[in-house]
Amino acid sequence: MTDKKVRVRFAPSPTGGLHLGGVRTVLFNYLFAKKNGGDFVLRIEDTDQTRYVEGAEQYILDCLKWCGLHADESPEVGGPYAPYRQSERKALYREYAERLVMEGHAYYAFDTAEELDKNRKEIPNFQYGQAYRQTLRNSLSLPQHEVDELLAAGTPHVIRIKMPEGETISFNDMIRGFVSFETSLVDDKVLLKADGMPTYHLAVVVDDYLMKITHAFRGEEWLPSAPVHLLLWEYLGWKADMPQWAHLPLILKPDGHGKLSKRDGARLGFPVYAMNWFDAKTDELTPGFRELGFLPEAFINLLATLGWNDGTDQELFTLDELIEKFSIERVNKSGAKFDFEKAKWFNAEWIKKLAVGDLQLAVKQVFADKGVAIEDEQYLAKVINQVKERCVLIPDFFQQAGFFFEQPKEYDLNAVKPKWTDAKTEFYKTYIAQLSTETSIDAHELEAKFKALAEEKGLKIGDVMLPFRVMLVGGKFGPHVFDIVALLGKEETISRIEKALVEFTAA
């Protein structure tokens, strides 16, 4: 394998939203390919037409685009091994399935769905395999002339792999080391369905071979299928070209008990999909990280640390740094617990880390969604710079900075009115007169003069500073008061003091 160009693939089924575990699989594939100067291939495995969901393929493409994980070859961009949708490669697969039958490694099965259901009900732990295949309707149990007649009549049938008896199959997993399976414990999986479509088992092997995939990374839930795939590589004569495999650890529920699911997200109040997914069949909207207010940089960063570390205490990585530092050897065997609080920490750190210009478009959209149109980009940049340290999710910018664009509609009067006095009213009226004559709007100068006036009037600075904040922003939050004044300007500040005084002095 070492002399071949590295080629990896992500092969999702377009059946719904993209779970964060799926995005992590993309990420590890992508990082490995880029680290080794290779290609990342996106292949759509849409062979199960009964589960196909309209719009799901475009959703997957959009998710990867948002994450910045761009495929070198895909249905969208094409490539030398097109087509990249399995439904468009349908004619390829029967040839290989029939070849397996001819060589005695697979067989035709004519059992109806009703017959199989009857067996499952009557036989505990029924498996279509070595124990029962001779009692069922297939080309191993039926006379050859009857098989020929059934095929000639176009009788619906599937093609199943014939698992050998009493063999041990082994391979070296890049994460788990040496893994072995007993073939007697594996059923005869369907390779080609009655509609002529391949199952995942056949299609993944044929496509990986034809697309010259060198490394196959997938979730550990696929580990039980490995013996079937190993045998297909061998039976089709391609064993020397079989990719190196790595089965990635599961992403676990926050308590560590079981795989993280969509239901867990709904129950615990956090997303498990990369982006919002709307299922037109059920009218169900499943929330995503993007719409909640996560940055793609933070989302990718947190996924990278679920099951991998670089051996240091570093936690924040750019995509380029991840490419440079990634190695499959440092991926853990055990599952990684998902911690939403840690996920939010990553986002807050990335909001701090990114330049103001990298946040501007997203923040502007948040305000637009709230009905606030922002025209002055320079002013917006200054506002973002003032509040970015206080934001965890992108929508927080509206709560933390909305007052920069519109006057408070209401005030935290409980923080002000119980201790309000005529002396304070007089102080602010004097301050309005003083501020109106200011030629400088420097925050430090304004603060010094405000404090001097308070001292002159015999007021403690704390007694007038909190009401001033509430006048400007509506509550007990926001950046340094005089940084706010410096941005708002003296006319707007005076307007807000005058408006608030009416509320503060009302009976």
Coordinates of C-alpha atoms in Angstrom, one line a residue:
M1 CA 0.0 0.0 0.0
T2 CA 2.8 2.4 0.7
D3 CA 3.7 3.0 -2.9
K4 CA 0.1 3.9 -3.8
K5 CA -1.4 7.3 -3.6
V6 CA -3.6 7.5 -0.6
R7 CA -7.3 7.5 -1.5
V8 CA -10.1 7.5 1.2
R9 CA -13.8 7.8 0.9
F10 CA -16.9 8.8 2.8
A11 CA -20.0 6.9 1.6
P12 CA -23.2 8.1 3.3
S13 CA -26.7 7.0 2.5
P14 CA -29.1 9.8 1.6
T15 CA -31.7 8.8 4.2
G16 CA -31.8 11.8 6.5
G17 CA -29.7 14.3 8.5
L18 CA -26.0 14.0 9.0
H19 CA -25.1 12.9 12.6
L20 CA -22.0 14.4 14.1
G21 CA -20.5 10.9 14.2
G22 CA -20.8 10.9 10.4
V23 CA -19.1 14.3 10.1
R24 CA -16.3 13.0 12.4
T25 CA -15.8 10.1 10.0
V26 CA -15.5 12.5 7.2
L27 CA -13.1 14.6 9.2
F28 CA -10.8 11.7 10.0
N29 CA -10.8 10.5 6.4
Y30 CA -10.1 14.0 5.2
L31 CA -7.3 14.7 7.6
F32 CA -5.6 11.4 6.8
A33 CA -5.8 12.0 3.1
K34 CA -4.5 15.6 3.3
K35 CA -1.8 14.6 5.7
N36 CA -0.6 12.0 3.2
G37 CA -1.0 14.0 0.0
G38 CA -4.0 11.9 -1.0
D39 CA -7.6 12.3 -2.3
F40 CA -10.8 12.4 -0.4
V41 CA -13.8 10.9 -2.3
L42 CA -17.4 11.4 -1.5
R43 CA -19.6 8.6 -2.8
I44 CA -23.4 8.4 -2.3
E45 CA -24.6 5.0 -1.4
D46 CA -28.2 5.2 -2.5
T47 CA -28.9 1.6 -3.3
D48 CA -31.7 1.3 -0.7
Q49 CA -34.4 3.1 -2.7
T50 CA -37.0 2.3 0.0
R51 CA -35.1 4.6 2.5
Y52 CA -34.1 7.3 0.0
V53 CA -35.2 10.7 1.2
E54 CA -35.5 13.6 -1.3
G55 CA -33.1 16.4 -0.6
A56 CA -30.8 14.3 1.7
E57 CA -27.9 14.2 -0.8
Q58 CA -27.8 17.9 -1.2
Y59 CA -28.1 18.3 2.6
I60 CA -24.9 16.1 2.9
L61 CA -23.1 18.2 0.3
D62 CA -24.1 21.4 2.1
C63 CA -23.0 20.1 5.5
L64 CA -19.5 19.2 4.2
K65 CA -19.3 22.6 2.5
W66 CA -20.2 24.4 5.7
C67 CA -17.5 22.4 7.6
G68 CA -14.9 23.2 4.9
L69 CA -14.3 19.6 4.1
H70 CA -14.3 19.7 0.3
A71 CA -14.2 16.4 -1.6
D72 CA -11.7 16.0 -4.4
E73 CA -14.2 13.7 -6.2
S74 CA -17.9 13.6 -5.7
P75 CA -21.3 13.6 -7.6
E76 CA -21.0 17.4 -7.5
V77 CA -17.5 17.9 -8.8
G78 CA -17.1 14.6 -10.8
G79 CA -13.8 12.8 -11.1
P80 CA -12.0 10.0 -13.0
Y81 CA -14.1 7.2 -11.4
A82 CA -17.5 8.7 -12.0
P83 CA -20.4 8.1 -11.5
Y84 CA -20.2 8.6 -7.7
R85 CA -23.8 7.6 -7.0
Q86 CA -24.3 3.9 -6.6
S87 CA -27.8 4.0 -8.2
E88 CA -26.0 5.1 -11.4
R89 CA -23.6 2.2 -11.2
K90 CA -26.3 -0.4 -10.9
A91 CA -25.3 -2.4 -14.0
L92 CA -21.8 -3.0 -12.6
Y93 CA -22.8 -5.0 -9.6
R94 CA -24.8 -7.9 -11.0
E95 CA -21.8 -9.0 -13.0
Y96 CA -19.8 -9.5 -9.9
A97 CA -22.6 -11.1 -8.0
E98 CA -23.2 -13.6 -10.8
R99 CA -19.5 -14.3 -10.9
L100 CA -19.6 -15.2 -7.2
V101 CA -22.5 -17.6 -7.9
M102 CA -20.7 -19.2 -10.8
E103 CA -17.6 -19.8 -8.6
G104 CA -19.5 -21.3 -5.7
H105 CA -19.1 -18.4 -3.3
A106 CA -22.7 -17.2 -3.5
Y107 CA -26.2 -18.5 -4.4
Y108 CA -29.7 -17.6 -5.6
A109 CA -32.3 -17.4 -2.9
F110 CA -36.0 -17.5 -3.9
D111 CA -37.6 -17.2 -0.4
T112 CA -40.5 -14.7 -0.2
A113 CA -40.6 -12.1 2.6
E114 CA -43.6 -14.0 4.1
E115 CA -41.7 -17.2 4.2
L116 CA -38.7 -15.6 5.9
D117 CA -41.0 -13.8 8.4
K118 CA -42.6 -17.2 9.2
N119 CA -39.2 -18.6 10.0
R120 CA -38.2 -15.7 12.2
K121 CA -41.4 -16.2 14.2
E122 CA -41.1 -19.9 14.6
I123 CA -37.3 -20.3 15.0
P124 CA -35.6 -18.4 17.9
N125 CA -32.6 -16.3 16.7
F126 CA -33.2 -17.4 13.1
Q127 CA -30.4 -16.6 10.7
Y128 CA -30.2 -17.3 7.0
G129 CA -27.0 -19.3 7.0
Q130 CA -25.2 -22.5 7.5
A131 CA -27.7 -24.0 10.0
Y132 CA -30.9 -23.5 7.9
R133 CA -29.9 -22.8 4.3
Q134 CA -30.5 -26.4 3.1
T135 CA -34.1 -26.2 4.4
L136 CA -34.9 -23.0 2.5
R137 CA -35.7 -22.2 -1.2
N138 CA -32.3 -21.5 -2.8
S139 CA -30.0 -22.8 -5.4
L140 CA -28.1 -24.9 -2.8
S141 CA -31.2 -26.8 -1.7
L142 CA -33.2 -27.0 -4.9
P143 CA -32.4 -29.3 -7.9
Q144 CA -30.6 -27.5 -10.7
H145 CA -33.4 -27.9 -13.2
E146 CA -35.8 -26.2 -10.8
V147 CA -33.4 -23.3 -10.2
D148 CA -33.1 -22.9 -14.0
E149 CA -36.8 -22.8 -14.4
L150 CA -37.3 -20.3 -11.6
L151 CA -34.6 -18.0 -13.2
A152 CA -36.1 -18.4 -16.7
A153 CA -39.5 -17.5 -15.3
G154 CA -38.1 -14.3 -13.8
T155 CA -39.0 -15.4 -10.3
P156 CA -37.9 -12.7 -7.8
H157 CA -34.7 -13.7 -6.0
V158 CA -31.7 -12.3 -4.2
I159 CA -28.1 -13.4 -4.3
R160 CA -26.5 -14.3 -0.9
I161 CA -22.9 -14.9 0.0
K162 CA -22.2 -18.5 1.0
M163 CA -20.3 -18.1 4.3
P164 CA -17.8 -20.9 4.8
E165 CA -18.1 -23.2 7.8
G166 CA -15.6 -23.4 10.7
E167 CA -13.1 -20.8 9.4
T168 CA -11.4 -18.0 11.3
I169 CA -11.0 -14.7 9.4
S170 CA -8.6 -12.1 10.6
F171 CA -7.3 -8.6 9.6
N172 CA -5.2 -5.9 11.1
D173 CA -7.3 -2.8 12.1
M174 CA -5.3 0.4 12.1
I175 CA -6.9 1.4 15.4
R176 CA -7.8 -2.0 17.1
G177 CA -4.9 -4.1 16.0
F178 CA -5.5 -7.8 15.1
V179 CA -9.2 -8.7 14.9
S180 CA -10.6 -12.2 14.3
F181 CA -14.1 -13.6 13.4
E182 CA -15.6 -17.1 13.3
T183 CA -17.4 -17.6 10.0
S184 CA -19.9 -20.0 11.6
L185 CA -21.3 -17.1 13.5
V186 CA -22.0 -14.9 10.5
D187 CA -25.2 -15.3 8.3
D188 CA -25.3 -15.4 4.6
K189 CA -25.8 -11.7 3.8
V190 CA -27.7 -10.6 0.8
L191 CA -25.4 -9.2 -1.9
L192 CA -27.9 -8.4 -4.6
K193 CA -31.5 -7.5 -3.9
A194 CA -34.5 -8.6 -6.0
D195 CA -34.6 -5.2 -7.7
G196 CA -31.1 -5.6 -9.0
M197 CA -29.6 -3.2 -6.6
P198 CA -26.6 -4.3 -4.5
T199 CA -26.6 -4.2 -0.8
Y200 CA -23.9 -2.2 1.0
H201 CA -21.8 -5.3 1.4
L202 CA -21.3 -5.9 -2.3
A203 CA -21.3 -2.3 -3.4
V204 CA -18.7 -1.1 -0.9
V205 CA -16.3 -3.8 -2.0
V206 CA -16.8 -3.3 -5.7
D207 CA -16.7 0.5 -5.6
D208 CA -13.6 0.6 -3.3
Y209 CA -11.8 -1.7 -5.7
L210 CA -12.8 0.2 -8.8
M211 CA -12.1 3.6 -7.2
K212 CA -8.7 2.4 -6.0
I213 CA -9.5 3.2 -2.3
T214 CA -6.4 2.6 -0.2
H215 CA -7.8 3.2 3.3
A216 CA -11.3 2.7 4.6
F217 CA -12.3 4.4 7.9
R218 CA -15.8 3.8 9.2
G219 CA -17.7 3.6 12.5
E220 CA -17.2 0.5 14.7
E221 CA -20.8 -0.5 14.2
W222 CA -19.6 -1.9 10.9
L223 CA -17.1 -4.2 12.5
P224 CA -19.5 -7.2 12.5
S225 CA -19.7 -6.9 8.7
A226 CA -16.0 -7.1 8.2
P227 CA -15.8 -10.9 7.7
V228 CA -18.3 -10.6 4.8
H229 CA -16.2 -7.9 3.2
L230 CA -12.9 -9.6 3.7
L231 CA -14.3 -12.7 2.0
L232 CA -15.6 -10.7 -0.9
W233 CA -12.2 -9.1 -1.5
E234 CA -10.7 -12.6 -1.5
Y235 CA -13.4 -14.3 -3.6
L236 CA -13.3 -11.6 -6.3
G237 CA -9.6 -12.0 -6.5
W238 CA -8.7 -8.5 -5.2
K239 CA -7.2 -9.3 -1.8
A240 CA -3.9 -7.7 -2.7
D241 CA -5.7 -4.5 -3.4
M242 CA -7.9 -4.5 -0.2
P243 CA -7.7 -1.2 1.6
Q244 CA -6.4 -0.9 5.1
W245 CA -9.2 -0.6 7.5
A246 CA -9.8 1.5 10.7
H247 CA -13.0 1.2 12.7
L248 CA -13.6 4.4 14.5
P249 CA -14.8 4.5 18.1
L250 CA -18.4 5.4 18.8
I251 CA -19.5 8.9 20.1
L252 CA -21.3 8.1 23.3
K253 CA -24.1 9.7 25.3
P254 CA -23.0 12.2 27.9
D255 CA -23.2 9.5 30.6
G256 CA -21.1 7.1 28.5
H257 CA -23.8 4.5 28.3
G258 CA -24.5 3.7 24.6
K259 CA -24.2 5.5 21.3
L260 CA -25.3 9.1 21.1
S261 CA -28.6 9.3 19.2
K262 CA -31.0 11.9 17.8
R263 CA -33.4 11.1 20.7
D264 CA -30.6 11.8 23.2
G265 CA -30.2 15.3 21.7
A266 CA -34.0 16.0 21.9
R267 CA -34.1 14.7 25.5
L268 CA -31.1 16.6 26.7
G269 CA -31.6 19.8 24.7
F270 CA -28.7 19.8 22.2
P271 CA -28.2 19.1 18.5
V272 CA -26.6 15.9 17.1
Y273 CA -26.8 16.9 13.5
A274 CA -24.4 19.2 11.7
M275 CA -27.2 21.4 10.3
N276 CA -31.0 21.7 10.6
W277 CA -32.7 18.7 8.9
F278 CA -36.3 18.9 7.9
D279 CA -37.9 15.5 7.1
A280 CA -40.7 16.2 4.6
K281 CA -42.2 12.8 5.2
T282 CA -42.7 13.3 8.9
D283 CA -42.8 17.2 9.0
E284 CA -40.1 16.9 11.7
L285 CA -37.3 19.4 12.1
T286 CA -34.2 18.2 13.8
P287 CA -31.9 21.0 15.0
G288 CA -28.3 21.4 13.9
F289 CA -25.1 22.9 15.3
R290 CA -25.0 25.6 12.6
E291 CA -28.4 27.0 13.3
L292 CA -27.8 26.9 17.0
G293 CA -24.9 29.3 16.5
F294 CA -21.8 27.1 16.2
L295 CA -18.9 28.2 14.0
P296 CA -17.7 25.5 11.6
E297 CA -14.2 26.0 13.0
A298 CA -15.4 25.1 16.5
F299 CA -17.6 22.2 15.3
I300 CA -14.6 20.6 13.4
N301 CA -12.3 21.2 16.4
L302 CA -14.6 19.6 18.9
L303 CA -15.2 16.6 16.6
A304 CA -11.5 16.1 16.2
T305 CA -11.1 15.8 19.9
L306 CA -13.8 13.1 20.3
G307 CA -11.6 10.1 20.2
W308 CA -8.3 11.6 19.1
N309 CA -5.6 13.8 20.7
D310 CA -2.2 14.9 19.5
G311 CA -0.4 13.8 22.7
T312 CA -0.2 17.4 24.1
D313 CA -2.4 19.7 26.1
Q314 CA -3.4 21.7 23.1
E315 CA -7.2 21.9 22.5
L316 CA -7.7 24.5 19.9
F317 CA -6.7 23.5 16.4
T318 CA -7.2 25.1 13.0
L319 CA -8.0 22.7 10.1
D320 CA -4.4 23.1 8.8
E321 CA -3.1 22.3 12.3
L322 CA -5.3 19.2 12.4
I323 CA -4.0 18.1 9.1
E324 CA -0.4 18.6 10.2
K325 CA -0.8 16.8 13.6
F326 CA -3.3 14.0 12.7
S327 CA -2.3 10.4 12.9
I328 CA -4.7 7.4 12.9
E329 CA -2.5 5.8 15.6
R330 CA -3.6 8.4 18.1
V331 CA -7.3 7.6 17.6
N332 CA -8.6 5.8 20.7
K333 CA -10.3 2.3 20.6
S334 CA -12.8 3.2 23.3
G335 CA -15.8 5.4 22.7
A336 CA -15.8 9.2 23.4
K337 CA -18.4 10.8 25.6
F338 CA -20.1 13.8 24.1
D339 CA -20.1 16.8 26.4
F340 CA -22.3 19.7 25.2
E341 CA -20.8 22.1 27.7
K342 CA -17.4 21.4 26.3
A343 CA -18.7 21.9 22.8
K344 CA -20.0 25.3 23.8
W345 CA -16.6 26.1 25.3
F346 CA -15.0 25.3 22.0
N347 CA -17.4 27.7 20.3
A348 CA -16.7 30.5 22.8
E349 CA -13.0 30.1 22.4
W350 CA -13.3 30.2 18.6
I351 CA -15.4 33.4 18.7
K352 CA -12.6 35.0 20.8
K353 CA -9.9 33.6 18.4
L354 CA -11.4 34.6 15.1
A355 CA -10.8 38.0 13.6
V356 CA -13.7 40.4 13.7
G357 CA -14.0 40.3 9.9
D358 CA -14.5 36.5 10.0
L359 CA -17.5 36.9 12.3
Q360 CA -19.2 39.9 10.7
L361 CA -21.3 38.1 8.1
A362 CA -22.8 35.6 10.6
V363 CA -23.4 38.3 13.2
K364 CA -25.1 40.6 10.7
Q365 CA -27.4 37.7 9.7
V366 CA -28.3 37.2 13.4
F367 CA -29.4 40.9 13.5
A368 CA -31.2 40.7 10.2
D369 CA -33.2 37.6 11.5
K370 CA -34.3 39.8 14.4
G371 CA -35.4 42.6 12.1
V372 CA -32.4 44.9 12.6
A373 CA -30.7 45.9 9.4
I374 CA -27.1 47.0 9.7
E375 CA -25.6 49.4 7.2
D376 CA -22.5 50.6 8.8
E377 CA -19.9 47.7 8.6
Q378 CA -17.2 49.7 10.4
Y379 CA -19.5 50.3 13.3
L380 CA -20.6 46.7 13.4
A381 CA -16.9 45.6 13.5
K382 CA -16.3 47.9 16.5
V383 CA -19.4 46.4 18.3
I384 CA -18.3 42.8 17.6
N385 CA -14.9 43.7 19.1
Q386 CA -16.5 45.0 22.2
V387 CA -18.7 42.0 23.0
K388 CA -17.1 38.9 21.3
E389 CA -15.4 37.8 24.6
R390 CA -18.9 37.6 26.2
C391 CA -20.5 35.4 23.5
V392 CA -20.8 31.6 23.5
L393 CA -23.0 31.1 20.5
I394 CA -23.4 33.4 17.5
P395 CA -27.0 34.4 18.5
D396 CA -25.6 35.7 21.8
F397 CA -24.3 38.7 19.8
F398 CA -27.9 40.1 19.6
Q399 CA -28.4 39.8 23.4
Q400 CA -25.0 41.2 24.1
A401 CA -25.0 43.9 21.5
G402 CA -28.5 44.6 20.4
F403 CA -28.5 47.9 22.4
F404 CA -25.8 49.3 20.2
F405 CA -28.3 49.4 17.3
E406 CA -31.6 50.3 19.1
Q407 CA -32.5 51.9 22.4
P408 CA -33.7 49.7 25.2
K409 CA -37.4 48.9 25.0
E410 CA -37.5 48.1 28.7
Y411 CA -35.3 48.5 31.7
D412 CA -34.3 46.5 34.7
L413 CA -36.2 48.9 37.1
N414 CA -35.8 46.6 40.1
A415 CA -32.0 47.2 39.9
V416 CA -32.5 51.0 40.0
K417 CA -35.8 52.3 41.4
P418 CA -35.6 51.1 45.0
K419 CA -32.5 53.2 45.6
W420 CA -33.4 56.1 43.3
T421 CA -33.1 59.6 44.8
D422 CA -33.7 63.2 43.7
A423 CA -29.9 63.7 44.1
K424 CA -29.4 61.1 41.3
T425 CA -31.9 62.8 39.1
E426 CA -30.0 66.0 39.5
F427 CA -26.7 64.3 38.9
Y428 CA -27.7 63.0 35.5
K429 CA -29.2 66.3 34.4
T430 CA -25.9 67.9 35.2
Y431 CA -24.1 65.1 33.4
I432 CA -26.2 65.7 30.3
A433 CA -25.2 69.3 30.3
Q434 CA -21.5 68.4 30.8
L435 CA -21.6 65.7 28.1
S436 CA -23.3 68.0 25.5
T437 CA -20.2 70.2 25.6
E438 CA -17.6 67.4 25.2
T439 CA -15.4 67.6 22.2
S440 CA -13.6 64.3 23.0
I441 CA -15.4 60.9 23.1
D442 CA -12.4 59.0 24.6
A443 CA -13.6 56.3 27.0
H444 CA -10.9 57.0 29.6
E445 CA -11.5 60.8 29.6
L446 CA -15.2 60.3 29.9
E447 CA -14.9 58.0 32.8
A448 CA -12.6 60.3 34.7
K449 CA -15.0 63.3 34.3
F450 CA -18.0 61.1 35.2
K451 CA -16.3 60.0 38.5
A452 CA -15.2 63.6 39.2
L453 CA -18.7 64.8 38.9
A454 CA -20.0 62.1 41.2
E455 CA -17.4 63.0 43.8
E456 CA -18.4 66.7 43.4
K457 CA -22.0 65.8 44.0
G458 CA -21.2 63.7 47.0
L459 CA -22.3 60.4 45.4
K460 CA -20.6 57.1 45.5
I461 CA -19.4 56.0 42.0
G462 CA -21.3 52.7 42.4
D463 CA -24.6 54.5 43.1
V464 CA -24.5 56.2 39.7
M465 CA -22.6 53.7 37.6
L466 CA -25.1 50.9 37.7
P467 CA -28.1 53.2 36.8
F468 CA -26.0 54.6 33.9
R469 CA -25.4 51.1 32.5
V470 CA -29.2 50.3 32.8
M471 CA -29.9 53.6 31.0
L472 CA -27.7 52.6 28.1
V473 CA -28.4 48.9 27.7
G474 CA -31.5 48.1 29.7
G475 CA -30.0 45.8 32.2
K476 CA -26.9 44.8 34.2
F477 CA -24.8 43.5 31.4
G478 CA -22.6 44.6 28.5
P479 CA -19.0 45.7 28.2
H480 CA -17.3 48.6 30.1
V481 CA -19.8 51.5 30.4
F482 CA -17.6 54.1 28.9
D483 CA -16.6 51.9 26.0
I484 CA -20.3 51.8 25.2
V485 CA -20.6 55.6 25.5
A486 CA -17.6 56.0 23.2
L487 CA -19.3 53.8 20.5
L488 CA -22.8 55.3 20.9
G489 CA -21.6 58.9 20.8
K490 CA -22.7 61.7 23.0
E491 CA -26.0 62.6 21.2
E492 CA -27.3 59.0 21.4
T493 CA -26.0 58.7 25.0
I494 CA -27.8 61.9 26.0
S495 CA -31.0 60.7 24.3
R496 CA -30.9 57.4 26.3
I497 CA -30.3 59.1 29.6
E498 CA -33.2 61.5 29.0
K499 CA -35.5 58.6 28.0
A500 CA -34.5 56.5 31.0
L501 CA -34.9 59.3 33.5
V502 CA -38.6 59.5 32.6
E503 CA -38.9 55.8 33.5
F504 CA -36.7 56.0 36.6
T505 CA -38.6 59.0 38.1
A506 CA -42.1 57.8 37.3
A507 CA -44.3 57.1 40.3

